[in-house]
Amino acid sequence: MTEQLLRTPFTDLVGVPHPVVQTGMGWVSGPRLVSGTANAGGLGILASATMTFEELEKAIVEVKERTEKPFGVNLRADAADAPARCQLLIEYGVKVASFALAPKPELIATLKEHGIAVMPSIGAAKHAVKVAAWGADAVMVQGGEGGGHTGPVPTTLLLPTVLDAVDIPVVAAGGFFDGRGLAAALSYGAAGIGMGTRFLLTKDSAVPDAVKQLYLERGLTDTVVTAKVDGMPHRMLRTELVEELEETSAVKRMGPTMRRTLDFKKDSGMSWAALLKDGRAMKKAQGRTLAQMALAANTPMMLKAGLVDGDTDAGVLASGQVVGVIDDLPTCAELIDRIVIEAAAELRRASSYVV
């Protein structure tokens, strides 16, 4: 591992030498990838939204067996068992709790009381202000270039508005893949970068090799943002299946949607009552319509088909636009080393311009 070259408020907060975060991607960010990132000096984040409670505990134990370095767990703030999952983090001494939505103030307080740094992901400056007021230690802001659920504003415009709004560490995500990007983010005033697609395309990622190769063959215009999978804007690779979904009516999608809902119920071990409770919480937190809620179970099952089973005919592949400039599969250590070395060199070069 390269010695620490860049010290920021984020590295101080979470206790890692490098300001690089591997984001919590469902079905992708498992123990092997998280520990590989942690051992390379970055912050690996375990994705728990697609795990049962028991699977999450097992994954945390496995990460701790693979590394003694700090790591995080990404949680759904609106999940019915969110408080119980937070207790797991406390019990096992996880360093960071990241959230896809804003956690309740009392949940933030409980985590902070036990020395866990809280980092929600946000999509607007007003959301950053809200969670900062509630006690969040840092925020991650993803611009529209990012993969998965995303917004319309690019990172270069969204990031400065968030930096102007809060005085806690901000991690920038969406469109980052190398040291130049890290240097740029730090120059904006961010305290680190988060990357998803770039870490998916590493040797430490458990995504099937054939699927990784499919990603590597894509260009800058080969992603699309669609709401046809789960009712919310979702950036993914443009495939035949996605093109079909874009052209299919809601009525024709209903049958496959219900089938995937049943599959998700079976995989998650949740009862119908628990699914409905989670659905109501999601509807309240995110303002989704009933039609969007009916589609919500599509996402985990279609992502699993593509990213775990390697069945691209039945599954979708979340991806940031950055996929078009990635052409290799390094280890996490190789990736993080070259990013921080290049970033330090770029910052030194840029400082030479100052007179």
CSV table of C-alpha atoms in Angstrom, one decimal:
chain,number,residue,atom,x,y,z
A,1,MET,CA,0.0,0.0,0.0
A,2,THR,CA,1.3,3.5,-0.9
A,3,GLU,CA,2.0,5.7,2.1
A,4,GLN,CA,-0.4,8.5,2.8
A,5,LEU,CA,0.1,11.3,0.3
A,6,LEU,CA,-3.2,13.2,0.8
A,7,ARG,CA,-4.7,14.1,4.2
A,8,THR,CA,-8.2,15.5,4.3
A,9,PRO,CA,-10.9,16.0,6.9
A,10,PHE,CA,-12.5,12.8,5.6
A,11,THR,CA,-9.4,10.6,6.1
A,12,ASP,CA,-9.1,12.0,9.6
A,13,LEU,CA,-12.8,11.3,10.3
A,14,VAL,CA,-12.8,7.6,9.2
A,15,GLY,CA,-9.2,6.7,9.9
A,16,VAL,CA,-8.1,5.7,6.4
A,17,PRO,CA,-4.9,7.0,4.6
A,18,HIS,CA,-6.5,7.6,1.2
A,19,PRO,CA,-9.6,9.8,0.4
A,20,VAL,CA,-11.1,7.2,-1.8
A,21,VAL,CA,-14.5,5.5,-1.1
A,22,GLN,CA,-15.8,2.3,-2.8
A,23,THR,CA,-19.5,2.9,-2.8
A,24,GLY,CA,-22.1,0.4,-1.5
A,25,MET,CA,-23.4,-1.3,-4.7
A,26,GLY,CA,-26.1,-3.9,-4.3
A,27,TRP,CA,-24.9,-7.4,-5.2
A,28,VAL,CA,-21.4,-6.0,-5.9
A,29,SER,CA,-20.0,-4.5,-2.7
A,30,GLY,CA,-19.5,-7.8,-0.8
A,31,PRO,CA,-16.8,-8.8,1.7
A,32,ARG,CA,-14.1,-9.5,-0.9
A,33,LEU,CA,-14.4,-6.1,-2.6
A,34,VAL,CA,-14.8,-4.2,0.7
A,35,SER,CA,-11.8,-5.8,2.4
A,36,GLY,CA,-9.7,-5.4,-0.8
A,37,THR,CA,-10.5,-1.6,-0.7
A,38,ALA,CA,-9.8,-1.4,3.0
A,39,ASN,CA,-6.5,-3.2,2.8
A,40,ALA,CA,-5.5,-0.8,0.0
A,41,GLY,CA,-6.1,2.2,2.2
A,42,GLY,CA,-9.5,3.3,1.0
A,43,LEU,CA,-12.9,3.1,2.6
A,44,GLY,CA,-14.8,0.0,1.5
A,45,ILE,CA,-18.6,0.1,2.0
A,46,LEU,CA,-20.6,-3.1,2.3
A,47,ALA,CA,-24.0,-3.0,0.5
A,48,SER,CA,-26.7,-4.4,2.8
A,49,ALA,CA,-29.9,-3.4,1.1
A,50,THR,CA,-29.9,-6.7,-0.9
A,51,MET,CA,-29.0,-8.8,2.2
A,52,THR,CA,-31.2,-10.3,4.9
A,53,PHE,CA,-30.3,-9.4,8.5
A,54,GLU,CA,-28.5,-12.8,8.9
A,55,GLU,CA,-26.6,-12.3,5.6
A,56,LEU,CA,-25.5,-8.8,6.7
A,57,GLU,CA,-24.1,-10.2,10.0
A,58,LYS,CA,-22.3,-12.9,8.2
A,59,ALA,CA,-20.8,-10.4,5.7
A,60,ILE,CA,-19.6,-8.1,8.5
A,61,VAL,CA,-17.9,-11.0,10.2
A,62,GLU,CA,-16.2,-12.0,6.9
A,63,VAL,CA,-15.0,-8.5,6.3
A,64,LYS,CA,-13.5,-8.4,9.8
A,65,GLU,CA,-11.8,-11.7,9.2
A,66,ARG,CA,-10.2,-10.3,6.0
A,67,THR,CA,-9.1,-7.0,7.3
A,68,GLU,CA,-8.4,-5.0,10.5
A,69,LYS,CA,-8.8,-1.7,8.7
A,70,PRO,CA,-11.9,0.6,8.9
A,71,PHE,CA,-14.9,-0.1,6.6
A,72,GLY,CA,-18.5,1.0,6.3
A,73,VAL,CA,-21.9,-0.5,5.8
A,74,ASN,CA,-24.6,1.1,3.6
A,75,LEU,CA,-28.1,0.9,5.0
A,76,ARG,CA,-31.6,1.7,3.9
A,77,ALA,CA,-32.8,4.4,6.3
A,78,ASP,CA,-36.4,3.6,5.5
A,79,ALA,CA,-36.1,-0.2,6.1
A,80,ALA,CA,-38.3,-1.6,8.9
A,81,ASP,CA,-35.3,-3.2,10.6
A,82,ALA,CA,-32.9,-0.3,10.2
A,83,PRO,CA,-32.5,0.2,14.0
A,84,ALA,CA,-31.7,-3.5,14.4
A,85,ARG,CA,-29.1,-3.3,11.6
A,86,CYS,CA,-27.5,-0.3,13.2
A,87,GLN,CA,-27.2,-2.3,16.4
A,88,LEU,CA,-25.2,-4.8,14.4
A,89,LEU,CA,-22.8,-2.1,13.3
A,90,ILE,CA,-22.4,-1.0,17.0
A,91,GLU,CA,-21.9,-4.6,18.1
A,92,TYR,CA,-19.2,-5.4,15.6
A,93,GLY,CA,-17.4,-2.0,15.7
A,94,VAL,CA,-18.1,-0.9,12.1
A,95,LYS,CA,-16.5,2.5,11.5
A,96,VAL,CA,-18.9,4.1,9.1
A,97,ALA,CA,-22.7,4.0,8.5
A,98,SER,CA,-23.7,5.3,5.1
A,99,PHE,CA,-27.3,5.8,4.1
A,100,ALA,CA,-29.1,6.0,0.7
A,101,LEU,CA,-31.7,8.2,2.3
A,102,ALA,CA,-31.6,10.5,5.4
A,103,PRO,CA,-31.7,8.5,8.6
A,104,LYS,CA,-33.8,9.8,11.5
A,105,PRO,CA,-32.0,12.2,13.9
A,106,GLU,CA,-32.3,9.7,16.8
A,107,LEU,CA,-30.7,7.0,14.7
A,108,ILE,CA,-27.8,9.3,13.9
A,109,ALA,CA,-27.4,10.2,17.5
A,110,THR,CA,-27.3,6.5,18.6
A,111,LEU,CA,-24.6,5.7,16.0
A,112,LYS,CA,-22.5,8.7,16.9
A,113,GLU,CA,-22.7,7.8,20.6
A,114,HIS,CA,-20.9,4.6,19.8
A,115,GLY,CA,-18.2,6.2,17.7
A,116,ILE,CA,-19.7,5.4,14.3
A,117,ALA,CA,-19.3,8.1,11.6
A,118,VAL,CA,-22.6,8.8,9.8
A,119,MET,CA,-22.5,9.6,6.1
A,120,PRO,CA,-25.8,9.9,4.2
A,121,SER,CA,-25.8,10.2,0.4
A,122,ILE,CA,-27.6,13.3,-0.8
A,123,GLY,CA,-28.7,14.7,-4.2
A,124,ALA,CA,-29.2,18.4,-3.4
A,125,ALA,CA,-27.7,21.1,-1.2
A,126,LYS,CA,-30.9,21.4,0.9
A,127,HIS,CA,-30.7,17.7,1.8
A,128,ALA,CA,-27.1,18.2,2.9
A,129,VAL,CA,-28.1,21.1,5.1
A,130,LYS,CA,-30.9,18.9,6.7
A,131,VAL,CA,-28.7,15.9,7.6
A,132,ALA,CA,-25.8,18.2,8.8
A,133,ALA,CA,-28.2,19.9,11.2
A,134,TRP,CA,-29.3,16.4,12.4
A,135,GLY,CA,-25.7,15.6,13.2
A,136,ALA,CA,-24.3,13.7,10.1
A,137,ASP,CA,-20.5,13.7,10.1
A,138,ALA,CA,-20.1,13.8,6.3
A,139,VAL,CA,-22.2,13.5,3.2
A,140,MET,CA,-21.6,11.9,-0.2
A,141,VAL,CA,-23.0,13.8,-3.2
A,142,GLN,CA,-23.6,12.0,-6.5
A,143,GLY,CA,-24.0,13.9,-9.7
A,144,GLY,CA,-26.0,12.7,-12.7
A,145,GLU,CA,-23.0,10.9,-14.3
A,146,GLY,CA,-23.2,8.3,-11.6
A,147,GLY,CA,-24.7,4.8,-11.9
A,148,GLY,CA,-27.8,3.4,-10.3
A,149,HIS,CA,-30.4,5.8,-8.9
A,150,THR,CA,-29.3,9.3,-9.9
A,151,GLY,CA,-30.4,12.8,-10.5
A,152,PRO,CA,-30.2,15.2,-13.5
A,153,VAL,CA,-27.5,17.6,-12.2
A,154,PRO,CA,-23.9,16.8,-13.1
A,155,THR,CA,-21.3,16.6,-10.4
A,156,THR,CA,-19.4,19.7,-11.5
A,157,LEU,CA,-22.5,21.8,-10.8
A,158,LEU,CA,-24.0,19.9,-7.8
A,159,LEU,CA,-20.8,19.6,-5.8
A,160,PRO,CA,-20.0,23.3,-5.4
A,161,THR,CA,-23.6,24.0,-4.2
A,162,VAL,CA,-23.3,21.4,-1.5
A,163,LEU,CA,-19.8,22.6,-0.5
A,164,ASP,CA,-21.2,26.1,-0.1
A,165,ALA,CA,-24.1,24.9,2.0
A,166,VAL,CA,-22.4,22.8,4.7
A,167,ASP,CA,-19.1,22.7,6.7
A,168,ILE,CA,-18.8,19.0,7.2
A,169,PRO,CA,-16.6,16.7,4.9
A,170,VAL,CA,-18.2,16.2,1.5
A,171,VAL,CA,-17.3,13.1,-0.6
A,172,ALA,CA,-17.9,13.7,-4.4
A,173,ALA,CA,-19.2,10.8,-6.5
A,174,GLY,CA,-20.4,10.5,-10.1
A,175,GLY,CA,-17.8,10.4,-13.0
A,176,PHE,CA,-14.6,9.7,-11.0
A,177,PHE,CA,-12.1,7.0,-12.1
A,178,ASP,CA,-8.5,8.4,-11.8
A,179,GLY,CA,-6.2,10.7,-10.0
A,180,ARG,CA,-7.1,13.7,-12.1
A,181,GLY,CA,-10.6,13.4,-10.8
A,182,LEU,CA,-9.5,13.1,-7.2
A,183,ALA,CA,-7.3,16.2,-7.6
A,184,ALA,CA,-10.2,18.1,-9.2
A,185,ALA,CA,-12.6,17.1,-6.4
A,186,LEU,CA,-10.1,18.2,-3.8
A,187,SER,CA,-9.6,21.5,-5.6
A,188,TYR,CA,-13.3,22.1,-5.5
A,189,GLY,CA,-13.2,21.7,-1.8
A,190,ALA,CA,-14.4,18.1,-1.4
A,191,ALA,CA,-12.6,15.8,1.1
A,192,GLY,CA,-12.6,12.7,-1.1
A,193,ILE,CA,-14.2,10.8,-4.0
A,194,GLY,CA,-16.6,7.9,-4.2
A,195,MET,CA,-16.5,5.4,-7.0
A,196,GLY,CA,-18.8,2.6,-7.9
A,197,THR,CA,-18.4,1.5,-11.5
A,198,ARG,CA,-14.6,1.8,-11.3
A,199,PHE,CA,-14.5,-0.6,-8.3
A,200,LEU,CA,-17.0,-2.9,-10.0
A,201,LEU,CA,-14.4,-3.3,-12.7
A,202,THR,CA,-11.5,-4.6,-10.6
A,203,LYS,CA,-10.1,-8.1,-10.0
A,204,ASP,CA,-11.5,-8.0,-6.5
A,205,SER,CA,-15.1,-7.5,-7.7
A,206,ALA,CA,-17.2,-10.8,-7.6
A,207,VAL,CA,-19.1,-9.7,-10.8
A,208,PRO,CA,-18.8,-12.5,-13.4
A,209,ASP,CA,-15.8,-12.0,-15.8
A,210,ALA,CA,-18.1,-12.2,-18.8
A,211,VAL,CA,-20.2,-9.3,-17.5
A,212,LYS,CA,-17.1,-7.3,-16.7
A,213,GLN,CA,-15.9,-7.7,-20.3
A,214,LEU,CA,-19.3,-6.5,-21.5
A,215,TYR,CA,-18.8,-3.3,-19.4
A,216,LEU,CA,-15.3,-2.8,-20.8
A,217,GLU,CA,-16.6,-2.9,-24.3
A,218,ARG,CA,-19.0,0.0,-23.7
A,219,GLY,CA,-18.5,3.7,-24.7
A,220,LEU,CA,-19.4,7.0,-23.2
A,221,THR,CA,-22.8,7.0,-24.8
A,222,ASP,CA,-23.7,3.4,-23.9
A,223,THR,CA,-25.6,4.2,-20.7
A,224,VAL,CA,-29.2,5.3,-20.4
A,225,VAL,CA,-31.3,6.7,-17.5
A,226,THR,CA,-34.6,5.0,-17.3
A,227,ALA,CA,-37.5,4.9,-14.9
A,228,LYS,CA,-39.0,1.8,-16.4
A,229,VAL,CA,-37.3,-0.6,-14.0
A,230,ASP,CA,-38.5,0.6,-10.7
A,231,GLY,CA,-40.2,3.9,-11.3
A,232,MET,CA,-37.2,6.1,-10.4
A,233,PRO,CA,-34.4,7.4,-12.6
A,234,HIS,CA,-31.8,4.7,-12.8
A,235,ARG,CA,-28.6,4.9,-14.9
A,236,MET,CA,-27.6,1.5,-16.5
A,237,LEU,CA,-25.9,0.0,-19.5
A,238,ARG,CA,-27.9,0.3,-22.7
A,239,THR,CA,-28.8,-3.4,-23.5
A,240,GLU,CA,-31.4,-5.1,-25.6
A,241,LEU,CA,-33.4,-5.8,-22.4
A,242,VAL,CA,-33.3,-2.1,-21.4
A,243,GLU,CA,-34.3,-1.0,-24.9
A,244,GLU,CA,-37.3,-3.4,-24.7
A,245,LEU,CA,-38.3,-2.1,-21.3
A,246,GLU,CA,-38.2,1.5,-22.6
A,247,GLU,CA,-40.6,0.5,-25.4
A,248,THR,CA,-43.0,-1.7,-23.4
A,249,SER,CA,-46.2,-0.4,-21.9
A,250,ALA,CA,-46.9,-0.5,-18.2
A,251,VAL,CA,-49.6,-3.2,-18.7
A,252,LYS,CA,-47.2,-5.5,-20.5
A,253,ARG,CA,-44.6,-5.0,-17.7
A,254,MET,CA,-47.0,-5.9,-14.9
A,255,GLY,CA,-46.7,-9.7,-15.3
A,256,PRO,CA,-42.9,-9.8,-15.1
A,257,THR,CA,-43.0,-7.2,-12.3
A,258,MET,CA,-45.2,-9.4,-10.2
A,259,ARG,CA,-43.1,-12.4,-10.8
A,260,ARG,CA,-39.9,-10.5,-9.7
A,261,THR,CA,-41.8,-9.3,-6.6
A,262,LEU,CA,-42.4,-12.9,-5.7
A,263,ASP,CA,-38.8,-13.8,-6.3
A,264,PHE,CA,-37.7,-10.9,-4.1
A,265,LYS,CA,-40.0,-12.0,-1.3
A,266,LYS,CA,-38.5,-15.5,-1.5
A,267,ASP,CA,-34.9,-14.3,-1.6
A,268,SER,CA,-35.3,-11.8,1.2
A,269,GLY,CA,-37.3,-14.1,3.5
A,270,MET,CA,-39.7,-11.2,4.1
A,271,SER,CA,-43.3,-11.8,4.9
A,272,TRP,CA,-46.0,-10.0,2.9
A,273,ALA,CA,-46.7,-7.8,6.0
A,274,ALA,CA,-43.0,-6.9,6.2
A,275,LEU,CA,-42.9,-6.1,2.4
A,276,LEU,CA,-46.0,-3.9,2.8
A,277,LYS,CA,-44.5,-2.1,5.8
A,278,ASP,CA,-41.2,-1.5,3.9
A,279,GLY,CA,-43.3,-0.3,0.9
A,280,ARG,CA,-45.2,2.2,3.0
A,281,ALA,CA,-42.0,3.5,4.5
A,282,MET,CA,-40.4,3.9,1.1
A,283,LYS,CA,-43.5,5.6,-0.2
A,284,LYS,CA,-43.4,8.1,2.7
A,285,ALA,CA,-39.7,8.7,2.5
A,286,GLN,CA,-39.4,9.0,-1.3
A,287,GLY,CA,-42.9,10.1,-2.3
A,288,ARG,CA,-43.3,7.3,-4.8
A,289,THR,CA,-46.6,6.6,-6.4
A,290,LEU,CA,-48.4,3.3,-6.1
A,291,ALA,CA,-47.4,2.4,-9.6
A,292,GLN,CA,-43.8,3.1,-8.8
A,293,MET,CA,-44.0,1.0,-5.7
A,294,ALA,CA,-45.3,-1.9,-7.7
A,295,LEU,CA,-42.1,-1.7,-9.8
A,296,ALA,CA,-39.7,-1.3,-6.8
A,297,ALA,CA,-39.0,-5.0,-6.3
A,298,ASN,CA,-37.8,-5.2,-9.9
A,299,THR,CA,-34.5,-3.5,-9.2
A,300,PRO,CA,-32.8,-6.0,-6.8
A,301,MET,CA,-33.9,-9.1,-8.8
A,302,MET,CA,-33.0,-7.6,-12.2
A,303,LEU,CA,-29.6,-6.4,-10.9
A,304,LYS,CA,-29.0,-9.9,-9.3
A,305,ALA,CA,-29.7,-11.6,-12.6
A,306,GLY,CA,-27.1,-9.4,-14.4
A,307,LEU,CA,-24.5,-8.8,-11.8
A,308,VAL,CA,-24.6,-12.1,-9.9
A,309,ASP,CA,-26.0,-14.7,-12.3
A,310,GLY,CA,-24.4,-13.1,-15.4
A,311,ASP,CA,-27.7,-13.4,-17.3
A,312,THR,CA,-27.8,-10.1,-19.3
A,313,ASP,CA,-30.9,-11.3,-21.1
A,314,ALA,CA,-32.9,-11.2,-17.9
A,315,GLY,CA,-31.0,-8.7,-15.9
A,316,VAL,CA,-29.9,-5.0,-15.9
A,317,LEU,CA,-26.5,-3.6,-15.3
A,318,ALA,CA,-26.2,-0.4,-13.3
A,319,SER,CA,-23.4,1.8,-14.5
A,320,GLY,CA,-22.0,5.3,-14.5
A,321,GLN,CA,-21.1,7.1,-17.6
A,322,VAL,CA,-17.5,6.6,-16.6
A,323,VAL,CA,-17.7,3.1,-18.0
A,324,GLY,CA,-16.8,4.6,-21.4
A,325,VAL,CA,-13.3,5.5,-20.2
A,326,ILE,CA,-12.4,2.4,-18.3
A,327,ASP,CA,-10.3,-0.3,-20.1
A,328,ASP,CA,-8.7,-2.4,-17.5
A,329,LEU,CA,-9.3,-4.6,-14.4
A,330,PRO,CA,-6.7,-3.7,-11.7
A,331,THR,CA,-6.8,-5.0,-8.2
A,332,CYS,CA,-8.1,-2.5,-5.6
A,333,ALA,CA,-4.6,-1.9,-4.4
A,334,GLU,CA,-3.3,-1.2,-7.9
A,335,LEU,CA,-6.2,1.1,-8.5
A,336,ILE,CA,-6.0,3.2,-5.3
A,337,ASP,CA,-2.2,3.4,-5.4
A,338,ARG,CA,-2.2,4.9,-8.9
A,339,ILE,CA,-5.1,7.2,-8.1
A,340,VAL,CA,-3.5,8.8,-5.1
A,341,ILE,CA,-0.1,9.0,-6.7
A,342,GLU,CA,-1.5,10.7,-9.8
A,343,ALA,CA,-3.7,13.1,-7.7
A,344,ALA,CA,-0.7,14.2,-5.6
A,345,ALA,CA,1.3,14.8,-8.8
A,346,GLU,CA,-1.6,16.8,-10.4
A,347,LEU,CA,-2.0,18.9,-7.3
A,348,ARG,CA,1.7,19.7,-7.2
A,349,ARG,CA,1.6,20.6,-10.9
A,350,ALA,CA,-1.4,22.9,-10.4
A,351,SER,CA,0.2,24.6,-7.4
A,352,SER,CA,3.1,25.7,-9.8
A,353,TYR,CA,0.6,27.9,-11.6
A,354,VAL,CA,0.1,30.1,-8.5
A,355,VAL,CA,2.2,33.3,-8.6
